[in-house]
């Protein structure tokens, strides 16, 4: 896709028509009580749109529509090849509208337009197309039965799925869930974050244009404690899939237990260790990766390498290299294609990140890079990428998921100490290991409790590899064929011949 220039994107933003209504049973609607909330761009504080504030009545209406179309079988019982064709058409439409979707993403949550185009839109296309192509290649099973018996093991769509997605990668996270859920034949109610609902709302119209029957995909913008809670407690929702904070994930588990014991699949928080040994193959490359692991997407990434564990013998040398690498990550206007660090999503998150930077200094950590807000655009919400040294793993900046560009450097003296520090967290989402010692790499990868481990790189993998966490980083997996397990029930049928 073309990236154009700042003036082009500024003009496109001026001309953009933004839809803010909910999408229920194939049409855009105002919220039942006509309530709305403001969508404000963190780039410069501009008002983007008034967004439907959905609540219980809207959730009920969407669930009824989703259930009726599911039971009718027009989508749930359609041949896998037919569902594949519709989803591939949806991907084509997303690609055709890629620039508009990227602009909505950037205006809404503040990420650089180049990332919106080349990461978010590109990743969404890969996700939808991969799931679509997979669905008619997943086979059922025949059990090894005795003579005179036939045992069948089949997958069936689970029914009505409520997908609650985060604000940091709104469209990509939605696609990781929509792809396998829709391909499997389910009806889906998508609840985007109130901080970044615009691309989900737009996606609904594209899905209808692609041929998705009315009611199969509904989009309910609004607040988690209202419409999100309503979906989680709804007795006719069969499955909740969620990406977001660990605190909200725990609450959704409670709601599932209080209602119909619906399936609950969570991808929650992270405080991922990036572990650099003295024998790393290339310290300059490791330093560049360490900078990118915390600065990309303004650090608003669940797998951000927010804890940098460095072997003590190379501490000073490596901090200098990371300091130099972070110079290339500077906040700028997100509509400028040359910008690689954008705005923080909203005022609440902006103040939260600054609060942790102040807390780190109060706890005795040393600011060696950044440490303050920035002002590349008037009235915007920008923070300098920040690195702390002299950090202890017990400090708040090392223990809590900040979700901002704040890096904590912690030293270790042995492999055993590195493992202990890496695992001294309630989270277990991802980890990086830098070493030329193959045995050490294998032992570390096995010892670190994380769902994804990357060796001599950060953020490896593609759609073929499952993504999710250990411990309080959640359960279940997005991406790969394993994702389909969340959206299907296994049925055993035993036949006497």
PDB file of C-alpha atoms in Angstrom, residues 288-481:
ATOM      1  CA  UNK A 288      17.884  -2.540  18.350  1.00  0.00           C
ATOM      2  CA  UNK A 289      15.353  -5.278  19.095  1.00  0.00           C
ATOM      3  CA  UNK A 290      15.134  -4.253  22.752  1.00  0.00           C
ATOM      4  CA  UNK A 291      14.347  -0.671  21.749  1.00  0.00           C
ATOM      5  CA  UNK A 292      11.716  -1.753  19.256  1.00  0.00           C
ATOM      6  CA  UNK A 293      10.180  -4.200  21.735  1.00  0.00           C
ATOM      7  CA  UNK A 294       9.215  -1.334  24.056  1.00  0.00           C
ATOM      8  CA  UNK A 295       8.765   1.587  21.638  1.00  0.00           C
ATOM      9  CA  UNK A 296       6.663  -0.051  18.909  1.00  0.00           C
ATOM     10  CA  UNK A 297       3.003   0.980  19.145  1.00  0.00           C
ATOM     11  CA  UNK A 298       4.006   3.378  21.958  1.00  0.00           C
ATOM     12  CA  UNK A 299       4.625   0.365  24.183  1.00  0.00           C
ATOM     13  CA  UNK A 300       0.891  -0.345  24.124  1.00  0.00           C
ATOM     14  CA  UNK A 301       1.483  -4.023  23.368  1.00  0.00           C
ATOM     15  CA  UNK A 302       0.656  -6.993  25.582  1.00  0.00           C
ATOM     16  CA  UNK A 303       3.911  -8.676  24.500  1.00  0.00           C
ATOM     17  CA  UNK A 304       6.058  -5.558  24.908  1.00  0.00           C
ATOM     18  CA  UNK A 305       9.558  -6.449  26.092  1.00  0.00           C
ATOM     19  CA  UNK A 306       9.089  -4.240  29.135  1.00  0.00           C
ATOM     20  CA  UNK A 307      11.599  -6.073  31.373  1.00  0.00           C
ATOM     21  CA  UNK A 308      15.095  -6.114  29.883  1.00  0.00           C
ATOM     22  CA  UNK A 309      17.194  -8.680  31.749  1.00  0.00           C
ATOM     23  CA  UNK A 310      20.894  -8.107  31.023  1.00  0.00           C
ATOM     24  CA  UNK A 311      23.832 -10.229  32.180  1.00  0.00           C
ATOM     25  CA  UNK A 312      25.801  -8.117  34.676  1.00  0.00           C
ATOM     26  CA  UNK A 313      29.106  -8.382  32.815  1.00  0.00           C
ATOM     27  CA  UNK A 314      27.718  -6.465  29.798  1.00  0.00           C
ATOM     28  CA  UNK A 315      25.290  -4.181  31.625  1.00  0.00           C
ATOM     29  CA  UNK A 316      27.005  -0.825  31.017  1.00  0.00           C
ATOM     30  CA  UNK A 317      27.948  -1.616  27.430  1.00  0.00           C
ATOM     31  CA  UNK A 318      24.476  -2.863  26.563  1.00  0.00           C
ATOM     32  CA  UNK A 319      22.621   0.039  28.187  1.00  0.00           C
ATOM     33  CA  UNK A 320      24.688   2.401  26.037  1.00  0.00           C
ATOM     34  CA  UNK A 321      23.706   0.458  22.927  1.00  0.00           C
ATOM     35  CA  UNK A 322      20.003   0.494  23.841  1.00  0.00           C
ATOM     36  CA  UNK A 323      20.215   4.207  24.659  1.00  0.00           C
ATOM     37  CA  UNK A 324      21.619   4.831  21.200  1.00  0.00           C
ATOM     38  CA  UNK A 325      18.986   2.589  19.582  1.00  0.00           C
ATOM     39  CA  UNK A 326      16.136   4.414  21.323  1.00  0.00           C
ATOM     40  CA  UNK A 327      17.221   7.716  19.749  1.00  0.00           C
ATOM     41  CA  UNK A 328      15.574   6.563  16.523  1.00  0.00           C
ATOM     42  CA  UNK A 329      12.227   6.110  18.327  1.00  0.00           C
ATOM     43  CA  UNK A 330      10.820   9.601  18.840  1.00  0.00           C
ATOM     44  CA  UNK A 331       7.193  10.746  19.096  1.00  0.00           C
ATOM     45  CA  UNK A 332       5.854  12.509  16.029  1.00  0.00           C
ATOM     46  CA  UNK A 333       2.623  13.264  14.205  1.00  0.00           C
ATOM     47  CA  UNK A 334       0.994   9.859  13.605  1.00  0.00           C
ATOM     48  CA  UNK A 335      -0.274  11.051  10.213  1.00  0.00           C
ATOM     49  CA  UNK A 336       3.313  11.545   9.042  1.00  0.00           C
ATOM     50  CA  UNK A 337       4.493   8.322   7.337  1.00  0.00           C
ATOM     51  CA  UNK A 338       7.983   8.883   8.798  1.00  0.00           C
ATOM     52  CA  UNK A 339       6.728   8.748  12.391  1.00  0.00           C
ATOM     53  CA  UNK A 340       7.410   5.550  14.355  1.00  0.00           C
ATOM     54  CA  UNK A 341       6.084   6.562  17.804  1.00  0.00           C
ATOM     55  CA  UNK A 342       2.586   7.987  17.938  1.00  0.00           C
ATOM     56  CA  UNK A 343       0.212   9.242  20.603  1.00  0.00           C
ATOM     57  CA  UNK A 344      -0.966   7.503  23.781  1.00  0.00           C
ATOM     58  CA  UNK A 345      -4.547   6.354  23.283  1.00  0.00           C
ATOM     59  CA  UNK A 346      -6.322   8.712  25.697  1.00  0.00           C
ATOM     60  CA  UNK A 347      -5.912  11.004  28.676  1.00  0.00           C
ATOM     61  CA  UNK A 348      -6.447   8.224  31.218  1.00  0.00           C
ATOM     62  CA  UNK A 349      -3.697   6.063  29.779  1.00  0.00           C
ATOM     63  CA  UNK A 350      -1.438   9.095  29.294  1.00  0.00           C
ATOM     64  CA  UNK A 351      -1.684   9.963  32.989  1.00  0.00           C
ATOM     65  CA  UNK A 352      -1.231   6.310  33.977  1.00  0.00           C
ATOM     66  CA  UNK A 353       2.061   6.019  32.064  1.00  0.00           C
ATOM     67  CA  UNK A 354       3.394   9.307  33.411  1.00  0.00           C
ATOM     68  CA  UNK A 355       2.381   8.184  36.890  1.00  0.00           C
ATOM     69  CA  UNK A 356       4.507   5.043  36.567  1.00  0.00           C
ATOM     70  CA  UNK A 357       7.471   7.078  35.312  1.00  0.00           C
ATOM     71  CA  UNK A 358       7.213   9.231  38.446  1.00  0.00           C
ATOM     72  CA  UNK A 359       6.778   6.148  40.623  1.00  0.00           C
ATOM     73  CA  UNK A 360       9.903   4.538  39.167  1.00  0.00           C
ATOM     74  CA  UNK A 361      11.960   7.564  40.123  1.00  0.00           C
ATOM     75  CA  UNK A 362      10.411   7.612  43.584  1.00  0.00           C
ATOM     76  CA  UNK A 363      11.373   3.959  44.054  1.00  0.00           C
ATOM     77  CA  UNK A 364      15.011   4.706  43.263  1.00  0.00           C
ATOM     78  CA  UNK A 365      15.345   3.608  39.637  1.00  0.00           C
ATOM     79  CA  UNK A 366      17.522   5.722  37.356  1.00  0.00           C
ATOM     80  CA  UNK A 367      16.075   7.381  34.238  1.00  0.00           C
ATOM     81  CA  UNK A 368      18.667   6.991  31.503  1.00  0.00           C
ATOM     82  CA  UNK A 369      16.420   7.742  28.501  1.00  0.00           C
ATOM     83  CA  UNK A 370      13.291   9.916  28.240  1.00  0.00           C
ATOM     84  CA  UNK A 371      11.165  10.303  31.321  1.00  0.00           C
ATOM     85  CA  UNK A 372       8.743  13.046  30.301  1.00  0.00           C
ATOM     86  CA  UNK A 373       5.883  13.942  27.986  1.00  0.00           C
ATOM     87  CA  UNK A 374       6.493  15.248  24.462  1.00  0.00           C
ATOM     88  CA  UNK A 375       4.687  17.799  22.288  1.00  0.00           C
ATOM     89  CA  UNK A 376       5.152  17.020  18.576  1.00  0.00           C
ATOM     90  CA  UNK A 377       1.516  18.033  17.954  1.00  0.00           C
ATOM     91  CA  UNK A 378      -0.406  20.634  19.959  1.00  0.00           C
ATOM     92  CA  UNK A 379      -3.099  19.224  22.262  1.00  0.00           C
ATOM     93  CA  UNK A 380      -1.900  15.662  21.638  1.00  0.00           C
ATOM     94  CA  UNK A 381      -0.951  12.941  24.115  1.00  0.00           C
ATOM     95  CA  UNK A 382       2.697  11.984  23.644  1.00  0.00           C
ATOM     96  CA  UNK A 383       5.324  10.474  25.951  1.00  0.00           C
ATOM     97  CA  UNK A 384       9.043  10.099  25.382  1.00  0.00           C
ATOM     98  CA  UNK A 385      10.149   6.445  25.273  1.00  0.00           C
ATOM     99  CA  UNK A 386      11.731   5.919  28.680  1.00  0.00           C
ATOM    100  CA  UNK A 387      14.356   3.514  30.013  1.00  0.00           C
ATOM    101  CA  UNK A 388      15.129   2.908  33.692  1.00  0.00           C
ATOM    102  CA  UNK A 389      18.303   1.257  34.967  1.00  0.00           C
ATOM    103  CA  UNK A 390      19.032   0.062  38.513  1.00  0.00           C
ATOM    104  CA  UNK A 391      15.612  -1.596  38.622  1.00  0.00           C
ATOM    105  CA  UNK A 392      14.638  -4.325  41.067  1.00  0.00           C
ATOM    106  CA  UNK A 393      12.016  -6.826  39.984  1.00  0.00           C
ATOM    107  CA  UNK A 394       9.884  -5.881  42.998  1.00  0.00           C
ATOM    108  CA  UNK A 395       9.487  -2.259  41.852  1.00  0.00           C
ATOM    109  CA  UNK A 396       6.115  -1.242  40.416  1.00  0.00           C
ATOM    110  CA  UNK A 397       7.647  -0.371  37.031  1.00  0.00           C
ATOM    111  CA  UNK A 398       8.948  -3.959  36.791  1.00  0.00           C
ATOM    112  CA  UNK A 399       5.955  -5.714  38.349  1.00  0.00           C
ATOM    113  CA  UNK A 400       2.952  -3.954  36.774  1.00  0.00           C
ATOM    114  CA  UNK A 401       1.814  -3.936  33.174  1.00  0.00           C
ATOM    115  CA  UNK A 402       2.169  -0.237  32.338  1.00  0.00           C
ATOM    116  CA  UNK A 403       1.129  -0.439  28.666  1.00  0.00           C
ATOM    117  CA  UNK A 404       3.349   2.414  27.605  1.00  0.00           C
ATOM    118  CA  UNK A 405       6.925   3.013  26.362  1.00  0.00           C
ATOM    119  CA  UNK A 406       8.624   2.347  29.708  1.00  0.00           C
ATOM    120  CA  UNK A 407      11.542  -0.106  29.843  1.00  0.00           C
ATOM    121  CA  UNK A 408      13.013  -1.539  33.061  1.00  0.00           C
ATOM    122  CA  UNK A 409      16.596  -2.863  32.977  1.00  0.00           C
ATOM    123  CA  UNK A 410      17.345  -5.610  35.513  1.00  0.00           C
ATOM    124  CA  UNK A 411      20.717  -7.359  35.805  1.00  0.00           C
ATOM    125  CA  UNK A 412      21.467 -11.015  36.524  1.00  0.00           C
ATOM    126  CA  UNK A 413      24.622 -13.049  37.142  1.00  0.00           C
ATOM    127  CA  UNK A 414      23.663 -16.597  36.173  1.00  0.00           C
ATOM    128  CA  UNK A 415      21.243 -18.590  34.058  1.00  0.00           C
ATOM    129  CA  UNK A 416      19.409 -19.707  37.192  1.00  0.00           C
ATOM    130  CA  UNK A 417      18.988 -16.113  38.374  1.00  0.00           C
ATOM    131  CA  UNK A 418      17.713 -15.055  34.949  1.00  0.00           C
ATOM    132  CA  UNK A 419      15.093 -17.800  35.037  1.00  0.00           C
ATOM    133  CA  UNK A 420      14.038 -16.863  38.556  1.00  0.00           C
ATOM    134  CA  UNK A 421      13.628 -13.180  37.665  1.00  0.00           C
ATOM    135  CA  UNK A 422      11.840 -13.961  34.393  1.00  0.00           C
ATOM    136  CA  UNK A 423       9.306 -16.176  36.157  1.00  0.00           C
ATOM    137  CA  UNK A 424       8.850 -13.885  39.168  1.00  0.00           C
ATOM    138  CA  UNK A 425       5.632 -12.397  37.767  1.00  0.00           C
ATOM    139  CA  UNK A 426       1.966 -13.389  37.670  1.00  0.00           C
ATOM    140  CA  UNK A 427       2.129 -13.108  33.878  1.00  0.00           C
ATOM    141  CA  UNK A 428       3.418 -15.561  31.295  1.00  0.00           C
ATOM    142  CA  UNK A 429       2.761 -14.230  27.824  1.00  0.00           C
ATOM    143  CA  UNK A 430       6.100 -13.958  26.012  1.00  0.00           C
ATOM    144  CA  UNK A 431       9.864 -13.948  26.469  1.00  0.00           C
ATOM    145  CA  UNK A 432      13.015 -13.340  24.445  1.00  0.00           C
ATOM    146  CA  UNK A 433      16.381 -15.085  24.842  1.00  0.00           C
ATOM    147  CA  UNK A 434      19.628 -13.900  23.250  1.00  0.00           C
ATOM    148  CA  UNK A 435      22.504 -16.396  23.276  1.00  0.00           C
ATOM    149  CA  UNK A 436      24.747 -18.343  20.890  1.00  0.00           C
ATOM    150  CA  UNK A 437      24.693 -21.361  23.216  1.00  0.00           C
ATOM    151  CA  UNK A 438      22.155 -23.755  21.724  1.00  0.00           C
ATOM    152  CA  UNK A 439      21.844 -25.845  24.879  1.00  0.00           C
ATOM    153  CA  UNK A 440      21.306 -22.740  26.992  1.00  0.00           C
ATOM    154  CA  UNK A 441      18.663 -21.483  24.553  1.00  0.00           C
ATOM    155  CA  UNK A 442      16.734 -24.766  24.751  1.00  0.00           C
ATOM    156  CA  UNK A 443      16.968 -24.966  28.532  1.00  0.00           C
ATOM    157  CA  UNK A 444      15.892 -21.362  28.955  1.00  0.00           C
ATOM    158  CA  UNK A 445      13.015 -21.714  26.507  1.00  0.00           C
ATOM    159  CA  UNK A 446      11.727 -24.692  28.445  1.00  0.00           C
ATOM    160  CA  UNK A 447      12.258 -23.108  31.869  1.00  0.00           C
ATOM    161  CA  UNK A 448      10.643 -19.718  31.193  1.00  0.00           C
ATOM    162  CA  UNK A 449       6.899 -19.888  31.797  1.00  0.00           C
ATOM    163  CA  UNK A 450       5.518 -18.131  28.743  1.00  0.00           C
ATOM    164  CA  UNK A 451       3.245 -18.982  25.837  1.00  0.00           C
ATOM    165  CA  UNK A 452       5.686 -17.610  23.242  1.00  0.00           C
ATOM    166  CA  UNK A 453       9.478 -17.735  23.477  1.00  0.00           C
ATOM    167  CA  UNK A 454      11.624 -16.023  20.853  1.00  0.00           C
ATOM    168  CA  UNK A 455      15.305 -16.850  20.501  1.00  0.00           C
ATOM    169  CA  UNK A 456      17.704 -14.246  19.082  1.00  0.00           C
ATOM    170  CA  UNK A 457      14.774 -12.115  17.934  1.00  0.00           C
ATOM    171  CA  UNK A 458      11.709 -10.384  19.327  1.00  0.00           C
ATOM    172  CA  UNK A 459       8.116 -11.107  18.284  1.00  0.00           C
ATOM    173  CA  UNK A 460       8.653 -14.054  15.969  1.00  0.00           C
ATOM    174  CA  UNK A 461       5.943 -16.251  14.472  1.00  0.00           C
ATOM    175  CA  UNK A 462       3.084 -15.996  11.999  1.00  0.00           C
ATOM    176  CA  UNK A 463      -0.470 -17.303  11.551  1.00  0.00           C
ATOM    177  CA  UNK A 464       0.737 -20.905  11.751  1.00  0.00           C
ATOM    178  CA  UNK A 465       1.871 -20.551  15.378  1.00  0.00           C
ATOM    179  CA  UNK A 466      -0.548 -20.321  18.332  1.00  0.00           C
ATOM    180  CA  UNK A 467      -0.548 -17.179  20.474  1.00  0.00           C
ATOM    181  CA  UNK A 468      -1.541 -16.968  24.131  1.00  0.00           C
ATOM    182  CA  UNK A 469      -0.196 -17.115  27.632  1.00  0.00           C
ATOM    183  CA  UNK A 470       0.522 -19.086  30.771  1.00  0.00           C
ATOM    184  CA  UNK A 471      -0.537 -18.199  34.329  1.00  0.00           C
ATOM    185  CA  UNK A 472      -2.524 -14.952  34.584  1.00  0.00           C
ATOM    186  CA  UNK A 473      -1.837 -14.082  30.962  1.00  0.00           C
ATOM    187  CA  UNK A 474      -4.845 -16.193  30.130  1.00  0.00           C
ATOM    188  CA  UNK A 475      -5.926 -19.434  28.508  1.00  0.00           C
ATOM    189  CA  UNK A 476      -6.709 -20.619  25.024  1.00  0.00           C
ATOM    190  CA  UNK A 477      -4.855 -19.618  21.893  1.00  0.00           C
ATOM    191  CA  UNK A 478      -5.377 -17.224  19.009  1.00  0.00           C
ATOM    192  CA  UNK A 479      -3.949 -17.964  15.545  1.00  0.00           C
ATOM    193  CA  UNK A 480      -3.081 -21.395  14.078  1.00  0.00           C
ATOM    194  CA  UNK A 481      -5.442 -24.360  13.850  1.00  0.00           C
TER     195      UNK A 481
END
